[in-house]
mmCIF file with all atom_site columns, C-alpha atoms in Angstrom:
data_model
loop_
_atom_site.group_PDB
_atom_site.id
_atom_site.type_symbol
_atom_site.label_atom_id
_atom_site.label_alt_id
_atom_site.label_comp_id
_atom_site.label_asym_id
_atom_site.label_entity_id
_atom_site.label_seq_id
_atom_site.pdbx_PDB_ins_code
_atom_site.Cartn_x
_atom_site.Cartn_y
_atom_site.Cartn_z
_atom_site.occupancy
_atom_site.B_iso_or_equiv
_atom_site.pdbx_formal_charge
_atom_site.auth_seq_id
_atom_site.auth_comp_id
_atom_site.auth_asym_id
_atom_site.auth_atom_id
_atom_site.pdbx_PDB_model_num
ATOM 1   C CA . MET A 1 1   ? 14.176 -21.524 -105.270 1.00 51.00 ? 1   MET A CA 1
ATOM 2   C CA . SER A 1 2   ? 16.605 -22.313 -108.086 1.00 64.00 ? 2   SER A CA 1
ATOM 3   C CA . LYS A 1 3   ? 15.492 -23.817 -111.352 1.00 80.00 ? 3   LYS A CA 1
ATOM 4   C CA . GLN A 1 4   ? 16.544 -27.418 -111.991 1.00 88.00 ? 4   GLN A CA 1
ATOM 5   C CA . THR A 1 5   ? 18.991 -28.053 -114.783 1.00 93.00 ? 5   THR A CA 1
ATOM 6   C CA . GLN A 1 6   ? 18.098 -30.540 -117.499 1.00 94.00 ? 6   GLN A CA 1
ATOM 7   C CA . GLU A 1 7   ? 20.580 -32.977 -115.968 1.00 96.00 ? 7   GLU A CA 1
ATOM 8   C CA . GLU A 1 8   ? 19.069 -32.666 -112.472 1.00 96.00 ? 8   GLU A CA 1
ATOM 9   C CA . ALA A 1 9   ? 15.543 -33.065 -113.832 1.00 96.00 ? 9   ALA A CA 1
ATOM 10  C CA . PHE A 1 10  ? 16.556 -36.133 -115.856 1.00 97.00 ? 10  PHE A CA 1
ATOM 11  C CA . VAL A 1 11  ? 18.342 -37.842 -112.954 1.00 97.00 ? 11  VAL A CA 1
ATOM 12  C CA . GLY A 1 12  ? 15.537 -37.000 -110.509 1.00 97.00 ? 12  GLY A CA 1
ATOM 13  C CA . PHE A 1 13  ? 12.978 -38.408 -112.923 1.00 97.00 ? 13  PHE A CA 1
ATOM 14  C CA . LEU A 1 14  ? 15.004 -41.620 -113.314 1.00 97.00 ? 14  LEU A CA 1
ATOM 15  C CA . PHE A 1 15  ? 15.323 -42.235 -109.577 1.00 97.00 ? 15  PHE A CA 1
ATOM 16  C CA . GLN A 1 16  ? 11.609 -41.619 -109.048 1.00 96.00 ? 16  GLN A CA 1
ATOM 17  C CA . ARG A 1 17  ? 10.477 -43.849 -111.931 1.00 96.00 ? 17  ARG A CA 1
ATOM 18  C CA . CYS A 1 18  ? 12.915 -46.673 -111.135 1.00 95.00 ? 18  CYS A CA 1
ATOM 19  C CA . VAL A 1 19  ? 11.454 -46.967 -107.631 1.00 93.00 ? 19  VAL A CA 1
ATOM 20  C CA . GLN A 1 20  ? 7.876  -46.930 -108.934 1.00 93.00 ? 20  GLN A CA 1
ATOM 21  C CA . ASP A 1 21  ? 8.258  -49.134 -112.017 1.00 94.00 ? 21  ASP A CA 1
ATOM 22  C CA . LYS A 1 22  ? 10.580 -52.154 -111.982 1.00 94.00 ? 22  LYS A CA 1
ATOM 23  C CA . GLY A 1 23  ? 9.963  -52.834 -115.694 1.00 94.00 ? 23  GLY A CA 1
ATOM 24  C CA . PHE A 1 24  ? 11.118 -49.306 -116.479 1.00 95.00 ? 24  PHE A CA 1
ATOM 25  C CA . ALA A 1 25  ? 14.256 -49.870 -114.382 1.00 95.00 ? 25  ALA A CA 1
ATOM 26  C CA . ALA A 1 26  ? 14.927 -53.182 -116.153 1.00 95.00 ? 26  ALA A CA 1
ATOM 27  C CA . ARG A 1 27  ? 14.757 -51.506 -119.577 1.00 95.00 ? 27  ARG A CA 1
ATOM 28  C CA . LEU A 1 28  ? 17.049 -48.695 -118.458 1.00 96.00 ? 28  LEU A CA 1
ATOM 29  C CA . ARG A 1 29  ? 19.684 -51.088 -117.111 1.00 95.00 ? 29  ARG A CA 1
ATOM 30  C CA . ARG A 1 30  ? 20.330 -52.034 -120.750 1.00 94.00 ? 30  ARG A CA 1
ATOM 31  C CA . ALA A 1 31  ? 20.512 -48.438 -122.010 1.00 95.00 ? 31  ALA A CA 1
ATOM 32  C CA . ASP A 1 32  ? 24.317 -48.365 -122.153 1.00 93.00 ? 32  ASP A CA 1
ATOM 33  C CA . ASN A 1 33  ? 24.509 -51.453 -124.371 1.00 93.00 ? 33  ASN A CA 1
ATOM 34  C CA . PRO A 1 34  ? 24.526 -50.436 -128.060 1.00 92.00 ? 34  PRO A CA 1
ATOM 35  C CA . ALA A 1 35  ? 22.412 -53.487 -128.992 1.00 93.00 ? 35  ALA A CA 1
ATOM 36  C CA . THR A 1 36  ? 19.620 -52.686 -126.521 1.00 94.00 ? 36  THR A CA 1
ATOM 37  C CA . GLU A 1 37  ? 19.923 -48.954 -125.926 1.00 95.00 ? 37  GLU A CA 1
ATOM 38  C CA . PHE A 1 38  ? 16.856 -48.307 -128.107 1.00 94.00 ? 38  PHE A CA 1
ATOM 39  C CA . GLN A 1 39  ? 14.713 -49.493 -125.171 1.00 93.00 ? 39  GLN A CA 1
ATOM 40  C CA . SER A 1 40  ? 15.529 -46.235 -123.384 1.00 95.00 ? 40  SER A CA 1
ATOM 41  C CA . TRP A 1 41  ? 14.885 -43.904 -126.291 1.00 96.00 ? 41  TRP A CA 1
ATOM 42  C CA . ASP A 1 42  ? 11.326 -43.068 -125.269 1.00 96.00 ? 42  ASP A CA 1
ATOM 43  C CA . THR A 1 43  ? 12.685 -41.736 -121.967 1.00 96.00 ? 43  THR A CA 1
ATOM 44  C CA . LEU A 1 44  ? 15.522 -39.818 -123.625 1.00 97.00 ? 44  LEU A CA 1
ATOM 45  C CA . VAL A 1 45  ? 13.123 -38.122 -126.019 1.00 97.00 ? 45  VAL A CA 1
ATOM 46  C CA . LEU A 1 46  ? 11.080 -36.836 -123.048 1.00 96.00 ? 46  LEU A CA 1
ATOM 47  C CA . PHE A 1 47  ? 14.137 -34.743 -122.200 1.00 96.00 ? 47  PHE A CA 1
ATOM 48  C CA . ASP A 1 48  ? 14.715 -33.484 -125.759 1.00 95.00 ? 48  ASP A CA 1
ATOM 49  C CA . VAL A 1 49  ? 17.723 -35.706 -126.430 1.00 96.00 ? 49  VAL A CA 1
ATOM 50  C CA . ASN A 1 50  ? 18.433 -35.896 -130.153 1.00 96.00 ? 50  ASN A CA 1
ATOM 51  C CA . LEU A 1 51  ? 18.717 -39.634 -130.771 1.00 96.00 ? 51  LEU A CA 1
ATOM 52  C CA . GLU A 1 52  ? 20.448 -39.179 -134.132 1.00 96.00 ? 52  GLU A CA 1
ATOM 53  C CA . TYR A 1 53  ? 23.657 -37.904 -132.526 1.00 95.00 ? 53  TYR A CA 1
ATOM 54  C CA . PRO A 1 54  ? 25.626 -40.470 -130.498 1.00 95.00 ? 54  PRO A CA 1
ATOM 55  C CA . ALA A 1 55  ? 27.576 -37.715 -128.732 1.00 95.00 ? 55  ALA A CA 1
ATOM 56  C CA . GLU A 1 56  ? 24.290 -36.382 -127.347 1.00 95.00 ? 56  GLU A CA 1
ATOM 57  C CA . ARG A 1 57  ? 22.497 -39.704 -126.845 1.00 96.00 ? 57  ARG A CA 1
ATOM 58  C CA . MET A 1 58  ? 25.254 -41.805 -125.247 1.00 97.00 ? 58  MET A CA 1
ATOM 59  C CA . PRO A 1 59  ? 25.805 -39.702 -122.087 1.00 97.00 ? 59  PRO A CA 1
ATOM 60  C CA . PHE A 1 60  ? 22.097 -39.801 -121.284 1.00 98.00 ? 60  PHE A CA 1
ATOM 61  C CA . ALA A 1 61  ? 21.890 -43.544 -121.988 1.00 97.00 ? 61  ALA A CA 1
ATOM 62  C CA . LEU A 1 62  ? 24.979 -44.247 -119.857 1.00 97.00 ? 62  LEU A CA 1
ATOM 63  C CA . VAL A 1 63  ? 23.666 -42.259 -116.892 1.00 98.00 ? 63  VAL A CA 1
ATOM 64  C CA . ALA A 1 64  ? 20.199 -43.803 -117.245 1.00 97.00 ? 64  ALA A CA 1
ATOM 65  C CA . ALA A 1 65  ? 21.686 -47.305 -117.069 1.00 97.00 ? 65  ALA A CA 1
ATOM 66  C CA . ALA A 1 66  ? 23.907 -46.365 -114.119 1.00 97.00 ? 66  ALA A CA 1
ATOM 67  C CA . VAL A 1 67  ? 20.989 -44.894 -112.166 1.00 97.00 ? 67  VAL A CA 1
ATOM 68  C CA . ALA A 1 68  ? 18.855 -47.963 -112.867 1.00 96.00 ? 68  ALA A CA 1
ATOM 69  C CA . ARG A 1 69  ? 21.654 -50.258 -111.631 1.00 95.00 ? 69  ARG A CA 1
ATOM 70  C CA . CYS A 1 70  ? 22.624 -48.361 -108.502 1.00 92.00 ? 70  CYS A CA 1
ATOM 71  C CA . GLN A 1 71  ? 21.029 -49.222 -105.195 1.00 82.00 ? 71  GLN A CA 1
ATOM 72  C CA . GLN A 1 72  ? 20.801 -45.613 -104.027 1.00 89.00 ? 72  GLN A CA 1
ATOM 73  C CA . PRO A 1 73  ? 17.561 -43.786 -103.181 1.00 89.00 ? 73  PRO A CA 1
ATOM 74  C CA . GLY A 1 74  ? 18.556 -40.615 -105.014 1.00 94.00 ? 74  GLY A CA 1
ATOM 75  C CA . ASN A 1 75  ? 21.304 -38.568 -106.591 1.00 96.00 ? 75  ASN A CA 1
ATOM 76  C CA . GLY A 1 76  ? 24.442 -38.390 -104.486 1.00 95.00 ? 76  GLY A CA 1
ATOM 77  C CA . THR A 1 77  ? 27.325 -36.005 -104.031 1.00 96.00 ? 77  THR A CA 1
ATOM 78  C CA . LEU A 1 78  ? 30.340 -38.201 -104.799 1.00 96.00 ? 78  LEU A CA 1
ATOM 79  C CA . ARG A 1 79  ? 32.336 -37.004 -107.798 1.00 97.00 ? 79  ARG A CA 1
ATOM 80  C CA . LEU A 1 80  ? 33.725 -39.374 -110.425 1.00 97.00 ? 80  LEU A CA 1
ATOM 81  C CA . GLY A 1 81  ? 37.406 -38.849 -109.590 1.00 97.00 ? 81  GLY A CA 1
ATOM 82  C CA . ASN A 1 82  ? 36.754 -39.413 -105.884 1.00 96.00 ? 82  ASN A CA 1
ATOM 83  C CA . ALA A 1 83  ? 34.720 -42.540 -106.659 1.00 97.00 ? 83  ALA A CA 1
ATOM 84  C CA . ILE A 1 84  ? 37.553 -44.109 -108.668 1.00 97.00 ? 84  ILE A CA 1
ATOM 85  C CA . ALA A 1 85  ? 39.938 -43.586 -105.743 1.00 96.00 ? 85  ALA A CA 1
ATOM 86  C CA . HIS A 1 86  ? 37.358 -44.997 -103.282 1.00 95.00 ? 86  HIS A CA 1
ATOM 87  C CA . CYS A 1 87  ? 37.246 -48.275 -105.244 1.00 96.00 ? 87  CYS A CA 1
ATOM 88  C CA . TYR A 1 88  ? 40.617 -49.335 -103.849 1.00 95.00 ? 88  TYR A CA 1
ATOM 89  C CA . ASP A 1 89  ? 41.908 -49.713 -100.304 1.00 94.00 ? 89  ASP A CA 1
ATOM 90  C CA . GLU A 1 90  ? 44.988 -47.646 -101.132 1.00 95.00 ? 90  GLU A CA 1
ATOM 91  C CA . GLY A 1 91  ? 42.791 -44.883 -102.598 1.00 93.00 ? 91  GLY A CA 1
ATOM 92  C CA . ASN A 1 92  ? 44.583 -42.625 -105.040 1.00 95.00 ? 92  ASN A CA 1
ATOM 93  C CA . GLN A 1 93  ? 47.867 -44.423 -104.304 1.00 95.00 ? 93  GLN A CA 1
ATOM 94  C CA . SER A 1 94  ? 46.611 -47.643 -105.908 1.00 95.00 ? 94  SER A CA 1
ATOM 95  C CA . ASP A 1 95  ? 48.300 -48.503 -109.207 1.00 97.00 ? 95  ASP A CA 1
ATOM 96  C CA . GLN A 1 96  ? 45.023 -49.976 -110.503 1.00 97.00 ? 96  GLN A CA 1
ATOM 97  C CA . ALA A 1 97  ? 43.123 -46.813 -109.619 1.00 97.00 ? 97  ALA A CA 1
ATOM 98  C CA . LYS A 1 98  ? 45.764 -44.671 -111.330 1.00 97.00 ? 98  LYS A CA 1
ATOM 99  C CA . ALA A 1 99  ? 45.618 -46.879 -114.431 1.00 97.00 ? 99  ALA A CA 1
ATOM 100 C CA . ARG A 1 100 ? 41.833 -46.530 -114.606 1.00 97.00 ? 100 ARG A CA 1
ATOM 101 C CA . LEU A 1 101 ? 42.064 -42.777 -114.219 1.00 98.00 ? 101 LEU A CA 1
ATOM 102 C CA . ARG A 1 102 ? 44.793 -42.539 -116.886 1.00 98.00 ? 102 ARG A CA 1
ATOM 103 C CA . ARG A 1 103 ? 42.657 -44.550 -119.303 1.00 97.00 ? 103 ARG A CA 1
ATOM 104 C CA . LEU A 1 104 ? 39.735 -42.228 -118.699 1.00 97.00 ? 104 LEU A CA 1
ATOM 105 C CA . LEU A 1 105 ? 41.926 -39.156 -119.154 1.00 98.00 ? 105 LEU A CA 1
ATOM 106 C CA . ALA A 1 106 ? 43.260 -40.528 -122.463 1.00 97.00 ? 106 ALA A CA 1
ATOM 107 C CA . CYS A 1 107 ? 39.805 -40.419 -124.076 1.00 97.00 ? 107 CYS A CA 1
ATOM 108 C CA . ASP A 1 108 ? 39.372 -38.084 -127.026 1.00 96.00 ? 108 ASP A CA 1
ATOM 109 C CA . SER A 1 109 ? 35.604 -38.130 -127.518 1.00 97.00 ? 109 SER A CA 1
ATOM 110 C CA . VAL A 1 110 ? 32.456 -38.403 -125.467 1.00 97.00 ? 110 VAL A CA 1
ATOM 111 C CA . GLU A 1 111 ? 31.669 -41.700 -127.191 1.00 96.00 ? 111 GLU A CA 1
ATOM 112 C CA . GLU A 1 112 ? 34.999 -43.133 -126.022 1.00 97.00 ? 112 GLU A CA 1
ATOM 113 C CA . VAL A 1 113 ? 34.471 -41.794 -122.488 1.00 98.00 ? 113 VAL A CA 1
ATOM 114 C CA . CYS A 1 114 ? 31.056 -43.481 -122.355 1.00 97.00 ? 114 CYS A CA 1
ATOM 115 C CA . ARG A 1 115 ? 32.561 -46.802 -123.480 1.00 96.00 ? 115 ARG A CA 1
ATOM 116 C CA . ILE A 1 116 ? 35.285 -46.558 -120.808 1.00 97.00 ? 116 ILE A CA 1
ATOM 117 C CA . LEU A 1 117 ? 32.858 -45.459 -118.094 1.00 97.00 ? 117 LEU A CA 1
ATOM 118 C CA . ARG A 1 118 ? 30.442 -48.350 -118.607 1.00 96.00 ? 118 ARG A CA 1
ATOM 119 C CA . PRO A 1 119 ? 32.580 -50.971 -116.785 1.00 96.00 ? 119 PRO A CA 1
ATOM 120 C CA . LEU A 1 120 ? 34.056 -48.330 -114.485 1.00 97.00 ? 120 LEU A CA 1
ATOM 121 C CA . LEU A 1 121 ? 30.617 -47.364 -113.185 1.00 97.00 ? 121 LEU A CA 1
ATOM 122 C CA . SER A 1 122 ? 29.871 -51.043 -112.528 1.00 95.00 ? 122 SER A CA 1
ATOM 123 C CA . LEU A 1 123 ? 33.067 -51.256 -110.493 1.00 96.00 ? 123 LEU A CA 1
ATOM 124 C CA . ILE A 1 124 ? 32.127 -48.122 -108.547 1.00 96.00 ? 124 ILE A CA 1
ATOM 125 C CA . HIS A 1 125 ? 28.640 -49.500 -107.824 1.00 95.00 ? 125 HIS A CA 1
ATOM 126 C CA . SER A 1 126 ? 30.101 -52.752 -106.519 1.00 95.00 ? 126 SER A CA 1
ATOM 127 C CA . ARG A 1 127 ? 32.791 -51.228 -104.283 1.00 95.00 ? 127 ARG A CA 1
ATOM 128 C CA . VAL A 1 128 ? 31.706 -47.752 -103.170 1.00 94.00 ? 128 VAL A CA 1
ATOM 129 C CA . PRO A 1 129 ? 28.768 -47.343 -100.780 1.00 92.00 ? 129 PRO A CA 1
ATOM 130 C CA . LEU A 1 130 ? 28.437 -43.610 -101.435 1.00 91.00 ? 130 LEU A CA 1
ATOM 131 C CA . ALA A 1 131 ? 26.113 -42.336 -104.148 1.00 92.00 ? 131 ALA A CA 1
ATOM 132 C CA . LEU A 1 132 ? 27.581 -40.702 -107.235 1.00 96.00 ? 132 LEU A CA 1
ATOM 133 C CA . ASP A 1 133 ? 26.473 -37.277 -108.361 1.00 97.00 ? 133 ASP A CA 1
ATOM 134 C CA . TYR A 1 134 ? 24.901 -38.473 -111.602 1.00 98.00 ? 134 TYR A CA 1
ATOM 135 C CA . ALA A 1 135 ? 23.595 -35.037 -112.579 1.00 97.00 ? 135 ALA A CA 1
ATOM 136 C CA . ARG A 1 136 ? 27.124 -33.591 -112.423 1.00 97.00 ? 136 ARG A CA 1
ATOM 137 C CA . LEU A 1 137 ? 28.521 -36.568 -114.344 1.00 98.00 ? 137 LEU A CA 1
ATOM 138 C CA . LEU A 1 138 ? 25.887 -36.128 -117.049 1.00 98.00 ? 138 LEU A CA 1
ATOM 139 C CA . ASN A 1 139 ? 26.699 -32.430 -117.287 1.00 96.00 ? 139 ASN A CA 1
ATOM 140 C CA . GLU A 1 140 ? 30.419 -33.178 -117.640 1.00 97.00 ? 140 GLU A CA 1
ATOM 141 C CA . LEU A 1 141 ? 29.725 -35.758 -120.332 1.00 97.00 ? 141 LEU A CA 1
ATOM 142 C CA . ARG A 1 142 ? 27.386 -33.467 -122.258 1.00 95.00 ? 142 ARG A CA 1
ATOM 143 C CA . TRP A 1 143 ? 30.075 -30.790 -122.449 1.00 94.00 ? 143 TRP A CA 1
ATOM 144 C CA . PHE A 1 144 ? 33.019 -33.150 -122.918 1.00 96.00 ? 144 PHE A CA 1
ATOM 145 C CA . ASP A 1 145 ? 33.438 -32.579 -126.665 1.00 93.00 ? 145 ASP A CA 1
ATOM 146 C CA . ARG A 1 146 ? 33.570 -28.805 -126.101 1.00 94.00 ? 146 ARG A CA 1
ATOM 147 C CA . SER A 1 147 ? 35.652 -28.744 -122.917 1.00 92.00 ? 147 SER A CA 1
ATOM 148 C CA . ALA A 1 148 ? 37.403 -32.096 -122.578 1.00 95.00 ? 148 ALA A CA 1
ATOM 149 C CA . GLN A 1 149 ? 40.466 -30.662 -120.848 1.00 96.00 ? 149 GLN A CA 1
ATOM 150 C CA . GLN A 1 150 ? 38.311 -29.058 -118.151 1.00 96.00 ? 150 GLN A CA 1
ATOM 151 C CA . ALA A 1 151 ? 36.469 -32.309 -117.449 1.00 96.00 ? 151 ALA A CA 1
ATOM 152 C CA . LYS A 1 152 ? 39.715 -34.301 -117.394 1.00 97.00 ? 152 LYS A CA 1
ATOM 153 C CA . ALA A 1 153 ? 41.383 -31.774 -115.081 1.00 96.00 ? 153 ALA A CA 1
ATOM 154 C CA . ARG A 1 154 ? 38.357 -31.874 -112.769 1.00 96.00 ? 154 ARG A CA 1
ATOM 155 C CA . TRP A 1 155 ? 38.403 -35.696 -112.605 1.00 97.00 ? 155 TRP A CA 1
ATOM 156 C CA . ALA A 1 156 ? 42.141 -35.744 -111.903 1.00 97.00 ? 156 ALA A CA 1
ATOM 157 C CA . GLN A 1 157 ? 41.783 -33.047 -109.230 1.00 97.00 ? 157 GLN A CA 1
ATOM 158 C CA . GLN A 1 158 ? 39.010 -35.037 -107.548 1.00 96.00 ? 158 GLN A CA 1
ATOM 159 C CA . PHE A 1 159 ? 41.027 -38.249 -107.745 1.00 97.00 ? 159 PHE A CA 1
ATOM 160 C CA . TYR A 1 160 ? 44.204 -36.837 -106.238 1.00 95.00 ? 160 TYR A CA 1
ATOM 161 C CA . SER A 1 161 ? 42.561 -34.628 -103.612 1.00 90.00 ? 161 SER A CA 1
ATOM 162 C CA . LYS A 1 162 ? 42.403 -35.750 -100.009 1.00 72.00 ? 162 LYS A CA 1
ATOM 163 C CA . PRO A 1 163 ? 39.110 -37.463 -99.101  1.00 59.00 ? 163 PRO A CA 1
ATOM 164 C CA . VAL A 1 164 ? 36.605 -35.203 -97.416  1.00 51.00 ? 164 VAL A CA 1
ATOM 165 C CA . GLU A 1 165 ? 36.081 -36.166 -93.757  1.00 45.00 ? 165 GLU A CA 1
ATOM 166 C CA . ALA A 1 166 ? 32.370 -36.856 -94.377  1.00 41.00 ? 166 ALA A CA 1
ATOM 167 C CA . ASP A 1 167 ? 33.340 -39.304 -97.133  1.00 46.00 ? 167 ASP A CA 1
ATOM 168 C CA . LYS A 1 168 ? 35.729 -41.158 -94.823  1.00 45.00 ? 168 LYS A CA 1
ATOM 169 C CA . GLU A 1 169 ? 33.080 -41.440 -92.107  1.00 42.00 ? 169 GLU A CA 1
ATOM 170 C CA . GLN A 1 170 ? 30.502 -42.889 -94.492  1.00 43.00 ? 170 GLN A CA 1
ATOM 171 C CA . LEU A 1 171 ? 32.886 -45.539 -95.811  1.00 44.00 ? 171 LEU A CA 1
#
């Protein structure tokens, strides 16, 4: 049995608690809003997130809000780049999808990525029935400042790759 990563443990905890406690889920839905993010800090601290550093705090707050908003029973397998393409009927050929990806790839800091992802995740939740891999997304965001080019290349590769047959069947 493999040991869970911090990201997997965090996301698993969020899904479990959101099902059990609707008040908890309601507080987390506001975690990606700078004015109300403090309502999630007690949860972030449980996972040793240093609240003083926005680059560390914001990825956890963004993922917490996204998990609380999604209607999925657990962590999924859909990658961010694939999810952006799935938002549009034309997939990765859509000009709107390409524009959203380009905007994401133009980000220079994890704080900027989190600001851009906030509305993008809402769009994904409203248009894509597949569940995102939130643990992977959190991992990519946590390492973004150290390996931004790798994360950007991964997202672009996912976006432009052909959809996996299982993904097509579920849509």
